[in-house]
Amino acid sequence: MKLGRLNHIGVATPSISDAVAFWRDTMGATTIHEPFDMPEQGVKVCFVDTPSGPQIELIEPLGDASPIRAFLEKNPAGGQHHVCFEVPDIAAARAEFEGMGKRVLGPTRIGAHGTPIFFLHPRDMGGVLTEIMETPSEGAHWSN
Ligand code: CO
């Protein structure tokens, strides 16, 4: 495994509109993308840019079966939820983590940036829920 770029930090929130106001008014973020729904993942997502660095990915539950509902029950005001690192080849990375005995959560699927992703169990990752994302290819058109 070769550690790639930190793409984003996932932050769960009960309200994307409140979180957007926080990042704009308190933190001074100037580039905040349009929120969008990912019904198949059970989340609403909004990306906040940081200067020449990783993005903040705000995630709000969408639907009753949302995977972040339990997290928000434990952390009602929201909180830092996951980190996401890029890899050049998602299938190779998955095989490598599985070979190291790391638990992969669910199938590899298309993530919020329109590229394949998977999640690794926090108990196998030093307590950090970790998303692995294939680096978008040159000139790739992100869905958002
Ligand atoms: Co993410």
mmCIF file of C-alpha atoms and ligand atoms in Angstrom:
data_model
loop_
_atom_site.group_PDB
_atom_site.id
_atom_site.type_symbol
_atom_site.label_atom_id
_atom_site.label_comp_id
_atom_site.label_asym_id
_atom_site.label_seq_id
_atom_site.Cartn_x
_atom_site.Cartn_y
_atom_site.Cartn_z
ATOM 1 C CA MET A 1 0.000 0.000 0.000
ATOM 2 C CA LYS A 2 1.290 3.437 -0.957
ATOM 3 C CA LEU A 3 -0.441 6.249 0.920
ATOM 4 C CA GLY A 4 -2.082 8.657 -1.516
ATOM 5 C CA ARG A 5 -3.480 12.168 -1.306
ATOM 6 C CA LEU A 6 -5.925 12.996 1.490
ATOM 7 C CA ASN A 7 -8.990 13.753 -0.645
ATOM 8 C CA HIS A 8 -11.513 14.765 1.999
ATOM 9 C CA ILE A 9 -12.572 14.647 5.627
ATOM 10 C CA GLY A 10 -16.133 13.450 6.158
ATOM 11 C CA VAL A 11 -18.174 15.387 8.714
ATOM 12 C CA ALA A 12 -21.635 14.168 9.695
ATOM 13 C CA THR A 13 -24.218 16.824 10.460
ATOM 14 C CA PRO A 14 -27.919 16.852 11.299
ATOM 15 C CA SER A 15 -28.296 19.866 8.982
ATOM 16 C CA ILE A 16 -26.225 20.626 5.898
ATOM 17 C CA SER A 17 -27.678 24.123 5.703
ATOM 18 C CA ASP A 18 -26.553 24.884 9.287
ATOM 19 C CA ALA A 19 -23.153 23.310 8.598
ATOM 20 C CA VAL A 20 -22.741 25.355 5.398
ATOM 21 C CA ALA A 21 -23.470 28.531 7.382
ATOM 22 C CA PHE A 22 -20.811 27.495 9.931
ATOM 23 C CA TRP A 23 -18.151 26.807 7.293
ATOM 24 C CA ARG A 24 -18.983 30.050 5.441
ATOM 25 C CA ASP A 25 -19.497 32.449 8.357
ATOM 26 C CA THR A 26 -17.282 31.035 11.127
ATOM 27 C CA MET A 27 -14.515 29.349 9.127
ATOM 28 C CA GLY A 28 -14.482 31.693 6.112
ATOM 29 C CA ALA A 29 -14.901 29.074 3.396
ATOM 30 C CA THR A 30 -15.429 30.784 0.057
ATOM 31 C CA THR A 31 -16.074 27.814 -2.240
ATOM 32 C CA ILE A 32 -19.004 25.684 -1.132
ATOM 33 C CA HIS A 33 -20.505 23.358 -3.728
ATOM 34 C CA GLU A 34 -24.201 22.634 -4.288
ATOM 35 C CA PRO A 35 -25.543 19.916 -1.953
ATOM 36 C CA PHE A 36 -26.818 16.792 -3.700
ATOM 37 C CA ASP A 37 -28.631 13.590 -2.714
ATOM 38 C CA MET A 38 -27.078 10.132 -2.912
ATOM 39 C CA PRO A 39 -30.192 8.020 -2.221
ATOM 40 C CA GLU A 40 -28.383 4.710 -2.799
ATOM 41 C CA GLN A 41 -25.926 5.658 0.003
ATOM 42 C CA GLY A 42 -28.604 7.166 2.252
ATOM 43 C CA VAL A 43 -26.903 10.544 2.487
ATOM 44 C CA LYS A 44 -27.116 14.107 1.285
ATOM 45 C CA VAL A 45 -23.638 15.469 0.516
ATOM 46 C CA CYS A 46 -22.061 18.915 0.256
ATOM 47 C CA PHE A 47 -18.383 19.599 -0.480
ATOM 48 C CA VAL A 48 -16.566 22.586 1.014
ATOM 49 C CA ASP A 49 -13.181 23.468 -0.524
ATOM 50 C CA THR A 50 -10.186 24.374 1.612
ATOM 51 C CA PRO A 51 -7.353 26.331 -0.043
ATOM 52 C CA SER A 52 -5.289 23.906 -2.160
ATOM 53 C CA GLY A 53 -6.083 21.084 0.252
ATOM 54 C CA PRO A 54 -8.534 18.329 1.022
ATOM 55 C CA GLN A 55 -12.238 19.072 0.947
ATOM 56 C CA ILE A 56 -14.663 18.859 3.835
ATOM 57 C CA GLU A 57 -17.480 16.462 2.926
ATOM 58 C CA LEU A 58 -20.626 17.361 4.859
ATOM 59 C CA ILE A 59 -23.013 14.411 5.104
ATOM 60 C CA GLU A 60 -26.591 14.547 6.338
ATOM 61 C CA PRO A 61 -28.835 11.468 6.711
ATOM 62 C CA LEU A 62 -31.214 10.811 3.830
ATOM 63 C CA GLY A 63 -34.018 8.370 4.586
ATOM 64 C CA ASP A 64 -34.676 6.211 7.641
ATOM 65 C CA ALA A 65 -32.061 3.581 6.781
ATOM 66 C CA SER A 66 -29.212 6.080 6.473
ATOM 67 C CA PRO A 67 -25.885 4.576 7.610
ATOM 68 C CA ILE A 68 -25.037 7.771 9.537
ATOM 69 C CA ARG A 69 -28.196 7.810 11.693
ATOM 70 C CA ALA A 70 -26.564 5.763 14.468
ATOM 71 C CA PHE A 71 -23.526 8.060 14.420
ATOM 72 C CA LEU A 72 -25.773 11.108 14.844
ATOM 73 C CA GLU A 73 -27.664 9.433 17.681
ATOM 74 C CA LYS A 74 -24.332 9.184 19.518
ATOM 75 C CA ASN A 75 -23.191 12.617 18.318
ATOM 76 C CA PRO A 76 -26.360 14.706 17.996
ATOM 77 C CA ALA A 77 -24.510 17.890 17.023
ATOM 78 C CA GLY A 78 -22.590 16.032 14.322
ATOM 79 C CA GLY A 79 -18.889 15.298 14.204
ATOM 80 C CA GLN A 80 -15.888 14.056 12.293
ATOM 81 C CA HIS A 81 -16.965 10.812 10.635
ATOM 82 C CA HIS A 82 -14.297 9.497 8.216
ATOM 83 C CA VAL A 83 -11.176 10.355 6.253
ATOM 84 C CA CYS A 84 -10.708 9.572 2.564
ATOM 85 C CA PHE A 85 -7.434 8.778 0.830
ATOM 86 C CA GLU A 86 -6.867 8.375 -2.897
ATOM 87 C CA VAL A 87 -5.294 5.337 -4.547
ATOM 88 C CA PRO A 88 -4.416 4.838 -8.225
ATOM 89 C CA ASP A 89 -6.180 1.442 -8.530
ATOM 90 C CA ILE A 90 -9.204 0.660 -6.355
ATOM 91 C CA ALA A 91 -9.290 -3.090 -7.061
ATOM 92 C CA ALA A 92 -5.600 -3.490 -6.232
ATOM 93 C CA ALA A 93 -6.020 -1.466 -3.019
ATOM 94 C CA ARG A 94 -9.010 -3.544 -1.941
ATOM 95 C CA ALA A 95 -7.135 -6.794 -2.547
ATOM 96 C CA GLU A 96 -4.157 -5.472 -0.623
ATOM 97 C CA PHE A 97 -6.217 -4.421 2.432
ATOM 98 C CA GLU A 98 -8.111 -7.717 2.380
ATOM 99 C CA GLY A 99 -4.775 -9.515 2.193
ATOM 100 C CA MET A 100 -3.741 -7.677 5.366
ATOM 101 C CA GLY A 101 -6.921 -8.917 7.072
ATOM 102 C CA LYS A 102 -8.641 -5.530 7.130
ATOM 103 C CA ARG A 103 -12.434 -5.641 7.106
ATOM 104 C CA VAL A 104 -13.900 -3.925 4.036
ATOM 105 C CA LEU A 105 -17.437 -2.632 4.632
ATOM 106 C CA GLY A 106 -19.682 -3.595 1.726
ATOM 107 C CA PRO A 107 -18.973 -3.678 -1.964
ATOM 108 C CA THR A 108 -16.822 -1.258 -3.924
ATOM 109 C CA ARG A 109 -19.242 1.368 -5.199
ATOM 110 C CA ILE A 110 -19.364 4.762 -6.874
ATOM 111 C CA GLY A 111 -18.769 7.526 -4.348
ATOM 112 C CA ALA A 112 -19.685 11.181 -4.157
ATOM 113 C CA HIS A 113 -16.937 12.169 -6.607
ATOM 114 C CA GLY A 114 -18.135 9.702 -9.233
ATOM 115 C CA THR A 115 -15.174 7.356 -8.765
ATOM 116 C CA PRO A 116 -15.099 3.907 -7.088
ATOM 117 C CA ILE A 117 -14.745 3.836 -3.295
ATOM 118 C CA PHE A 118 -14.873 1.438 -0.376
ATOM 119 C CA PHE A 119 -14.771 1.816 3.414
ATOM 120 C CA LEU A 120 -12.530 0.063 5.945
ATOM 121 C CA HIS A 121 -13.684 -0.850 9.444
ATOM 122 C CA PRO A 122 -12.449 1.669 12.040
ATOM 123 C CA ARG A 123 -11.450 -1.141 14.427
ATOM 124 C CA ASP A 124 -8.874 -2.305 11.897
ATOM 125 C CA MET A 125 -7.719 1.248 11.125
ATOM 126 C CA GLY A 126 -6.604 2.724 14.429
ATOM 127 C CA GLY A 127 -10.134 3.802 15.276
ATOM 128 C CA VAL A 128 -10.648 5.828 12.093
ATOM 129 C CA LEU A 129 -13.362 4.951 9.595
ATOM 130 C CA THR A 130 -11.336 5.131 6.382
ATOM 131 C CA GLU A 131 -12.632 5.624 2.847
ATOM 132 C CA ILE A 132 -10.422 4.618 -0.052
ATOM 133 C CA MET A 133 -11.166 6.341 -3.357
ATOM 134 C CA GLU A 134 -9.739 5.856 -6.815
ATOM 135 C CA THR A 135 -8.053 9.041 -8.016
ATOM 136 C CA PRO A 136 -10.144 10.625 -10.753
ATOM 137 C CA SER A 137 -8.409 10.148 -14.091
ATOM 138 C CA GLU A 138 -7.020 13.183 -15.886
ATOM 139 C CA GLY A 139 -9.860 15.307 -17.231
ATOM 140 C CA ALA A 140 -12.483 13.031 -15.676
ATOM 141 C CA HIS A 141 -15.846 14.669 -15.278
ATOM 142 C CA TRP A 142 -16.864 14.570 -11.645
ATOM 143 C CA SER A 143 -20.554 14.307 -10.971
ATOM 144 C CA ASN A 144 -20.111 17.236 -8.600
HETATM 145 CO CO CO B 1 -16.376 10.473 1.970
#
